[in-house]
Short mmCIF file of C-alpha atoms in Angstrom, two decimals:
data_model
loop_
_atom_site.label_atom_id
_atom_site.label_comp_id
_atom_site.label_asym_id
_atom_site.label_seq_id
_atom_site.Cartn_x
_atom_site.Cartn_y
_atom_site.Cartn_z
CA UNK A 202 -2.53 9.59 51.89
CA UNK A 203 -3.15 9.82 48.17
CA UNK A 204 -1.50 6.66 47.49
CA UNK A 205 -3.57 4.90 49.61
CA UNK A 206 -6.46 6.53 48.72
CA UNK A 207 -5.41 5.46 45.13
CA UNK A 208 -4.91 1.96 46.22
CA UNK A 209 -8.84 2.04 47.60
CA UNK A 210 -10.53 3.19 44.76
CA UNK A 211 -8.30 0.64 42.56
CA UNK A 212 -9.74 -2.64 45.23
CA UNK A 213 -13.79 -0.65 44.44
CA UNK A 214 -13.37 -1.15 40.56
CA UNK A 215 -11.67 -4.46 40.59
CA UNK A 216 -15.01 -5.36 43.08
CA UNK A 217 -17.04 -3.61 41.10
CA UNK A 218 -15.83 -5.54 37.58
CA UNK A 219 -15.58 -8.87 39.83
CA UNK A 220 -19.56 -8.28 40.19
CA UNK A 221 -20.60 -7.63 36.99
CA UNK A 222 -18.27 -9.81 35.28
CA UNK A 223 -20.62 -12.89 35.53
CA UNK A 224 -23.72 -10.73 33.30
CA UNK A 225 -20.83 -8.91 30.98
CA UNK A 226 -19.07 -12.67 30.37
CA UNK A 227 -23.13 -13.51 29.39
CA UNK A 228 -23.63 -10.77 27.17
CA UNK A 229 -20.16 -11.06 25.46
CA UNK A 230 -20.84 -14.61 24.48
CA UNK A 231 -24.73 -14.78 24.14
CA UNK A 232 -25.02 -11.24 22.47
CA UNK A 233 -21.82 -10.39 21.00
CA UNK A 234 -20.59 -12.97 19.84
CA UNK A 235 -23.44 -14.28 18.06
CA UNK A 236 -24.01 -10.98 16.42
CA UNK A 237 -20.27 -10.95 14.81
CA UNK A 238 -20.58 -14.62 13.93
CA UNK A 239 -23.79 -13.26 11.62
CA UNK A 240 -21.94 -10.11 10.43
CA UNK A 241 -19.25 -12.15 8.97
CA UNK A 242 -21.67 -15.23 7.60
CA UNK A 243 -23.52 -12.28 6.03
CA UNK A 244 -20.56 -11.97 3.58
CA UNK A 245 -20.35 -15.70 3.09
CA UNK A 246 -22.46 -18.55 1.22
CA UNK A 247 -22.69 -20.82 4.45
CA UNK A 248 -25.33 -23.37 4.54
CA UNK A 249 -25.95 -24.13 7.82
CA UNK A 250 -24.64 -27.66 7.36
CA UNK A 251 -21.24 -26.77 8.04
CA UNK A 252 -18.87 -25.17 10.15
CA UNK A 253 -19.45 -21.52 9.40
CA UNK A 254 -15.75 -21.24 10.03
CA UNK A 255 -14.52 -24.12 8.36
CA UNK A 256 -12.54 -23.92 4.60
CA UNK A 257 -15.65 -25.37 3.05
CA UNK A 258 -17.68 -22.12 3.89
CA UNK A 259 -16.46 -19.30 0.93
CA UNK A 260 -16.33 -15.37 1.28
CA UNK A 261 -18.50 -13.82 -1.06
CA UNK A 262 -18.19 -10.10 -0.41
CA UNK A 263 -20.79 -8.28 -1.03
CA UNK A 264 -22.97 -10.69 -3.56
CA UNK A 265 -25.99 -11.22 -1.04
CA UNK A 266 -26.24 -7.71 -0.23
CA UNK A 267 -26.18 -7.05 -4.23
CA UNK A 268 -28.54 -9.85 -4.64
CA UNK A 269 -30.85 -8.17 -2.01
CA UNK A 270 -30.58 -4.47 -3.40
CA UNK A 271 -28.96 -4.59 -7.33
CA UNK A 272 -29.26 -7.73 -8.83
CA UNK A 273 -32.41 -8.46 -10.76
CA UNK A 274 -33.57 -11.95 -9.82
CA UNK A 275 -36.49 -13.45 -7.36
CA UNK A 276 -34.63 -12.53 -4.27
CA UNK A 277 -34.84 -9.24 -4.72
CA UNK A 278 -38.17 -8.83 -5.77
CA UNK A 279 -39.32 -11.04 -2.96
CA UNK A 280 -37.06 -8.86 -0.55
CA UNK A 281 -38.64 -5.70 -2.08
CA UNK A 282 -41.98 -7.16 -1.41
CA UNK A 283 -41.47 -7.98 1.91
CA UNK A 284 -40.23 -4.23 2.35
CA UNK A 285 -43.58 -2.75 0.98
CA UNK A 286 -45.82 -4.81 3.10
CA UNK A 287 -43.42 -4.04 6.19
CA UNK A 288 -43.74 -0.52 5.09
CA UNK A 289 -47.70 -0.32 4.96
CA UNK A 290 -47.69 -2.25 8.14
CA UNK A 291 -45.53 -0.40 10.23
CA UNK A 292 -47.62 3.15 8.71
CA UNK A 293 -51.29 1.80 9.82
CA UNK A 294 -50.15 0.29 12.96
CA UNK A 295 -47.84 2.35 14.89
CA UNK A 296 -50.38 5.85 14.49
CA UNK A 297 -53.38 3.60 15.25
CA UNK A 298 -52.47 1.87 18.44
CA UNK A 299 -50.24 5.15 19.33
CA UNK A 300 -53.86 7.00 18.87
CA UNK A 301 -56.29 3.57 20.84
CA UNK A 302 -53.49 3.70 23.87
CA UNK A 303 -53.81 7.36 24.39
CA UNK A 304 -57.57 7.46 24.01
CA UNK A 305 -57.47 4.65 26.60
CA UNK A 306 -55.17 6.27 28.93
CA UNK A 307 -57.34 9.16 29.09
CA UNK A 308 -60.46 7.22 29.77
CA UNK A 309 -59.03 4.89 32.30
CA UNK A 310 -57.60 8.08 34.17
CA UNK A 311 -60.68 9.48 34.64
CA UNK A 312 -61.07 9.69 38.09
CA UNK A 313 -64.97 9.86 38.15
CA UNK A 314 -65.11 6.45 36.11
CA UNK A 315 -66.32 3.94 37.91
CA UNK A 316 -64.25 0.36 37.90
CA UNK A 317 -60.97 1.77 36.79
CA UNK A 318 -59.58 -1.24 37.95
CA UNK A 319 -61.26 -3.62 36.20
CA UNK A 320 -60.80 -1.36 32.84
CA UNK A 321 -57.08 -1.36 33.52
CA UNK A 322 -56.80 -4.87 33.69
CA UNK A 323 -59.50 -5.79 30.48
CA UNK A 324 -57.19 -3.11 28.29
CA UNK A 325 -54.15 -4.81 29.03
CA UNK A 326 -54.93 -8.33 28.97
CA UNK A 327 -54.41 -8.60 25.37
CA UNK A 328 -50.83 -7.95 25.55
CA UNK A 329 -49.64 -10.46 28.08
CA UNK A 330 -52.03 -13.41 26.50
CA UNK A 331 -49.48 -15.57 23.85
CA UNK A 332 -49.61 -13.57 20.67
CA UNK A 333 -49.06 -17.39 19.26
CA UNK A 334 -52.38 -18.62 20.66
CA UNK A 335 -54.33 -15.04 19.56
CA UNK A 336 -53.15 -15.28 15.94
CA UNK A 337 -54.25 -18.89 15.78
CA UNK A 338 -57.63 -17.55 17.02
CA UNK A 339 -57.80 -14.70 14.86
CA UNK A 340 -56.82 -17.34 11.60
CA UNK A 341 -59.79 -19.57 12.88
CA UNK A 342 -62.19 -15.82 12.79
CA UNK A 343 -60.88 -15.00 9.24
CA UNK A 344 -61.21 -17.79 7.43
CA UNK A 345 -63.40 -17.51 4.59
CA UNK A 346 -66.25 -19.83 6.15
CA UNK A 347 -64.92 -18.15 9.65
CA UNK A 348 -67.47 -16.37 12.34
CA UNK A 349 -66.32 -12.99 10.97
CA UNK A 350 -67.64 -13.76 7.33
CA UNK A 351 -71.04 -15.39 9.15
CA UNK A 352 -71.68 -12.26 10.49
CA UNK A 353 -70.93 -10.54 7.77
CA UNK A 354 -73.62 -12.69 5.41
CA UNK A 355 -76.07 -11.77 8.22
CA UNK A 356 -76.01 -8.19 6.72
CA UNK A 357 -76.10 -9.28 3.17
CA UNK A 358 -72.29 -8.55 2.70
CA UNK A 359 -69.66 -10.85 1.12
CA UNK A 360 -66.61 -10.83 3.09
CA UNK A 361 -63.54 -12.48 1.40
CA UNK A 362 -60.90 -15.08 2.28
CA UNK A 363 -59.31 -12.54 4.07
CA UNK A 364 -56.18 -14.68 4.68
CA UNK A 365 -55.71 -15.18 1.24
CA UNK A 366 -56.85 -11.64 -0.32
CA UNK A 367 -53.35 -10.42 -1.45
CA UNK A 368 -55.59 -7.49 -2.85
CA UNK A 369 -53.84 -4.20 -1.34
CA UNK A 370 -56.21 -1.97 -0.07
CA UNK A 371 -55.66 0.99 -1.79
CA UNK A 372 -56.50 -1.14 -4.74
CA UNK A 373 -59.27 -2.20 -3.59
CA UNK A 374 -60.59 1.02 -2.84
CA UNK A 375 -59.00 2.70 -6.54
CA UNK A 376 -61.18 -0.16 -8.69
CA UNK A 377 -64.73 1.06 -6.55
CA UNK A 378 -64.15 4.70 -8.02
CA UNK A 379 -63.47 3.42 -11.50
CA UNK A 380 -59.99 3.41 -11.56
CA UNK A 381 -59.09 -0.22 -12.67
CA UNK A 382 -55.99 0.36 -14.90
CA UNK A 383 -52.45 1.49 -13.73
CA UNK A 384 -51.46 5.07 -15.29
CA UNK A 385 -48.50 4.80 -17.10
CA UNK A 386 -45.35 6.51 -14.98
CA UNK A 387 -46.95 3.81 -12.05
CA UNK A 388 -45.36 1.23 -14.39
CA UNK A 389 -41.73 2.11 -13.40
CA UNK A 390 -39.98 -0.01 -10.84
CA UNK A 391 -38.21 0.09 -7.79
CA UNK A 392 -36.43 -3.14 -6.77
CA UNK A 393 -38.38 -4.96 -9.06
CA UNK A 394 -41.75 -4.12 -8.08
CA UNK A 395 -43.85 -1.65 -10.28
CA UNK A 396 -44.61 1.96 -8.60
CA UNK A 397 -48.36 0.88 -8.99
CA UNK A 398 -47.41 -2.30 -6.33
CA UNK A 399 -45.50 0.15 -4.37
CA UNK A 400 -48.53 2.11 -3.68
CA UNK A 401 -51.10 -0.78 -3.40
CA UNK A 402 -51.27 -0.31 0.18
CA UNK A 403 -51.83 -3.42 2.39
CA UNK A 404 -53.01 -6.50 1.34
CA UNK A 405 -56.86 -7.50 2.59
CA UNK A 406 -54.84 -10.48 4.37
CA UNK A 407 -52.12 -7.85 6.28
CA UNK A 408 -55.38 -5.84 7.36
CA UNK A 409 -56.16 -8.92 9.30
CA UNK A 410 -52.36 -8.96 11.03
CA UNK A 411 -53.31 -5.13 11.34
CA UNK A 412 -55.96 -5.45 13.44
CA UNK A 413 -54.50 -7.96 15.52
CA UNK A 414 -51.56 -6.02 16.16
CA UNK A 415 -53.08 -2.90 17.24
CA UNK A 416 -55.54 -4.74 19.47
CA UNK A 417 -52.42 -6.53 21.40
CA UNK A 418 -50.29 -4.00 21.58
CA UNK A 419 -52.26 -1.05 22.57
CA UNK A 420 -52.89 -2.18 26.40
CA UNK A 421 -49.07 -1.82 27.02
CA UNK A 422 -48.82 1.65 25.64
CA UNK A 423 -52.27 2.60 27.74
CA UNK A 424 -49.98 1.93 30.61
CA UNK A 425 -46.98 4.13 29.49
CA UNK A 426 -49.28 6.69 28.68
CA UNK A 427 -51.69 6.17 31.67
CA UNK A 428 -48.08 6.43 34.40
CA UNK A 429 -47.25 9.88 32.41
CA UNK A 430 -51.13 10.98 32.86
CA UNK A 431 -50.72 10.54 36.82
CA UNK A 432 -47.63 12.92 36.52
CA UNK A 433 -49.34 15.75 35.42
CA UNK A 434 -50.04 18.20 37.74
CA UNK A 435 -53.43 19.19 38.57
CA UNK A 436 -52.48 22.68 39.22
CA UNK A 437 -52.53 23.12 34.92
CA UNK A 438 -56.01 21.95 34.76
CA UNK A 439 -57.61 23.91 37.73
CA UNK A 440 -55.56 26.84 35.76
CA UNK A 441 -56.90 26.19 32.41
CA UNK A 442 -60.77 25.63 33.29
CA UNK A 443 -60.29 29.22 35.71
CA UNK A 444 -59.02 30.64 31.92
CA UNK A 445 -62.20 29.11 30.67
CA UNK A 446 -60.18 26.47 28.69
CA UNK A 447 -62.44 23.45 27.32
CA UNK A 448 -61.58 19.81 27.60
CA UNK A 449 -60.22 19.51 24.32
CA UNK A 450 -58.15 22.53 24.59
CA UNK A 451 -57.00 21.63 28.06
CA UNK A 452 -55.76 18.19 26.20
CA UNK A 453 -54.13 19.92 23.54
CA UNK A 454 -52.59 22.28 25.56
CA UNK A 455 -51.73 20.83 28.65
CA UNK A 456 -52.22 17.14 28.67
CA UNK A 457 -50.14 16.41 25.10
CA UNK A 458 -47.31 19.13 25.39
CA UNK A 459 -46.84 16.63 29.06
CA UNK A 460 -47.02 13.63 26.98
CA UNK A 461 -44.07 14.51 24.90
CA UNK A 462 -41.17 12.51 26.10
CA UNK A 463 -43.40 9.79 26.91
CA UNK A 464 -45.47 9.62 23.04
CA UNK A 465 -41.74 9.60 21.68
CA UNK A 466 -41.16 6.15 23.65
CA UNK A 467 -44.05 4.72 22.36
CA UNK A 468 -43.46 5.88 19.00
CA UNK A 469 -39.88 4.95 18.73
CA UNK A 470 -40.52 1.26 20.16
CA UNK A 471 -43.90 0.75 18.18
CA UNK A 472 -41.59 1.36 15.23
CA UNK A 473 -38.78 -0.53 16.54
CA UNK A 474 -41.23 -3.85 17.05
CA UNK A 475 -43.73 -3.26 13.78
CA UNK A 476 -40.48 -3.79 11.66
CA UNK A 477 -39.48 -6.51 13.22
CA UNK A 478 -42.75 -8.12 13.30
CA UNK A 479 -42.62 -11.92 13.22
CA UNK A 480 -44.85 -15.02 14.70
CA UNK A 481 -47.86 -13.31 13.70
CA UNK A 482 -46.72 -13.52 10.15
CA UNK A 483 -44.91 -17.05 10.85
CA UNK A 484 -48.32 -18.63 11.59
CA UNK A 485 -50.06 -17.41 8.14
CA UNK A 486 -47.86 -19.12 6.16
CA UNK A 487 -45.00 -18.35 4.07
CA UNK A 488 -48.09 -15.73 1.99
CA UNK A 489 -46.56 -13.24 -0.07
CA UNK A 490 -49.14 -11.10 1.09
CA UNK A 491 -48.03 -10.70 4.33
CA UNK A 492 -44.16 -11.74 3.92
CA UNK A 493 -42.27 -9.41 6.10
CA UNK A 494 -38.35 -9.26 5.87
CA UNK A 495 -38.14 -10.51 9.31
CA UNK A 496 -40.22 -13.70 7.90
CA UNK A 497 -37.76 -13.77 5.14
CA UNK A 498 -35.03 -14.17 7.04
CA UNK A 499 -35.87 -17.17 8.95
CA UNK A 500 -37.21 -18.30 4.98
CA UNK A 501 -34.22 -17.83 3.56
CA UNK A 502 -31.82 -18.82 6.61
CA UNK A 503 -33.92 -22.20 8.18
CA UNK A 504 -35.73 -23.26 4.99
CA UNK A 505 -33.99 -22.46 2.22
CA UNK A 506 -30.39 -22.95 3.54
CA UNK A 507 -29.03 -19.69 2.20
CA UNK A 508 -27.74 -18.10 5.90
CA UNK A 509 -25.63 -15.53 4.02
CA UNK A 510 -28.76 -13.99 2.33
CA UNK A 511 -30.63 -14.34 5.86
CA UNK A 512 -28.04 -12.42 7.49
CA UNK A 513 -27.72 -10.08 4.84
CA UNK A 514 -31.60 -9.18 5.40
CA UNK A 515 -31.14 -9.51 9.00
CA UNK A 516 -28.33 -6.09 9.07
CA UNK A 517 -30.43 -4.65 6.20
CA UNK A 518 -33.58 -3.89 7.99
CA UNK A 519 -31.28 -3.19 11.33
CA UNK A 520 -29.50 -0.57 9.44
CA UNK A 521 -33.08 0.50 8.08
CA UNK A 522 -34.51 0.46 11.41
CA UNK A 523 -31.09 2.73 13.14
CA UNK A 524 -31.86 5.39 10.34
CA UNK A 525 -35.62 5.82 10.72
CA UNK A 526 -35.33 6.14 14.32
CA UNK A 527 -32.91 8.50 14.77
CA UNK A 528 -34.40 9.82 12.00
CA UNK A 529 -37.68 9.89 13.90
CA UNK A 530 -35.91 11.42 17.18
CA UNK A 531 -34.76 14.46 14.61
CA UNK A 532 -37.73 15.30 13.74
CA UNK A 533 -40.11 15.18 17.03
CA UNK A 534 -37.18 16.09 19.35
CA UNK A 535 -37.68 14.88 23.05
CA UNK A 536 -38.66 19.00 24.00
CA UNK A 537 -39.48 21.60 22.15
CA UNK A 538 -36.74 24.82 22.52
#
């Protein structure tokens, strides 16, 4: 009996692998594979030209890792660059369309508003138009003879080439209370780039990739958020407005403390996809103003010829992305105990 039964559950998984061997076999050699080939041309100087595992192609070690993170030179003060405006980007845009897809949630799931539907849809259209074809509009708005500058010389105001303002914002905003002239301990550096760079805060031109961002993105977080609203029970409400709870306290109590598992989602994968933030940036140019490291990949990999380096950037801001997000999950756990 139990050798037969042994023999049956032996026939389920060998049906079970035949079934799933077609999608594993895809994954092996479209996912896998491709992601060991780049490990191992990360330690290499291939150019692309050549057989990346041909005797032509030399192991290097760890030089385009050094030349990333120790070696002074361009590369790594372009690499440290493309951190800090990576790093300003991902801190203004995950909070802010975190904070517009909530509010919008929260409107759209009020029952008494009229249209819903049509709200539902308007919100979220943004995020399923090509981000290609929206950036290309949103270069056209910005320019400095652009429709956003018109209006703005309607009012009397000024605007800059916003595209090409590598101005960071902090800066900006440091020079209209006085303060022109870095203090002297902001004159250290960190990868090559002066503390005083470090803390420029984005460029005028990444406020304009910003914007964009937040504005596409936020319509598919409304709808993560808007799913978790419909879960709530109404039971907590009725029970909070009987303790003569307000609206705002019955959303900080009842409707957030809900939210939990679901604001973690959107904050882990808002932070997952700000760092790795590309065509937006691909379409403004190779700008050091908005160079992202995920730009200077491709830069270094497709234009430049230097794969090793593009790899090496390529694992770098995965390994940097791994540690902030389980960093991230550490410190706003799924539930509280």
């Amino acid at each position: 009996m139990s050798s037969t039964r042994s023999q049956e559950n032996r026939r389920q998984a060998l049906a079970g692998w035949f079934f799933v061997s077609p999608a594993l076999l895809g994954l092996i050699i479209f996912l896998v594979v491709p992601i060991v080939l780049a490990l191992y041309v990360s330690f290499t100087n291939w150019d692309g030209l050549s057989n990346p595992l041909g005797g032509d192609v030399k192991w290097v070690g760890l030089h385009n890792y050094q030349q990333l993170l120790t070696h002074d030179g361009l590369t790594r003060t372009t690499f440290a660059g493309a951190l800090r405006n990576n790093f300003w980007f991902v801190l203004f845009v995950v909070p802010a369309q975190t904070a517009l897809a909530l509010w919008l949630a929260v409107l759209v799931n009020n029952k008494f508003l009229k249209g819903r539907s049509f709200f539902r849809t308007a919100f979220y259209f943004p995020s399923i138009t090509s981000s290609i074809a929206i950036t290309l509009v949103f270069l056209f708005l910005f320019q400095g003879g652009g429709a956003v500058n018109g209006i703005l010389n309607w009012f009397g105001i000024h605007g800059p080439n916003w595209l090409a303002d590598s101005r960071g914002v902090i800066h900006v905003w440091l020079s209209g209370v006085g303060i022109t002239k870095p203090p002297g301990w902001t004159q250290h550096t960190v990868m090559g780039q002066s503390l005083w760079d470090w803390f420029s805060g984005p460029s005028i031109a990444m406020m304009v990739i910003i914007f964009l961002v937040v504005w596409t993105t936020s319509g598919t977080f409304m709808l993560m958020f808007l799913a978790a609203l419909q879960n709530v029970n109404e039971d907590l409400y009725e029970a909070g407005e009987l303790d003569g709870a307000g609206s705002w306290q019955r959303f900080r109590y009842i409707t957030l403390p809900s939210l939990r598992p679901t604001l973690l989602l959107v904050l882990t994968l808002g932070m997952i996809g700000t760092w790795q933030v590309f065509d937006q940036i691909y379409l403004t140019g190779n700008n050091p103003a908005t160079r992202t490291p995920a730009y200077m990949s491709f830069d270094q990999s497709f234009q430049n010829n230097h794969f090793g380096v593009g790899s090496a950037i390529a694992f770098l801001l995965f390994a940097l992305i791994m540690v902030l997000t389980l960093l991230q999950r550490r410190i706003l756990p799924e539930e509280i105990d």
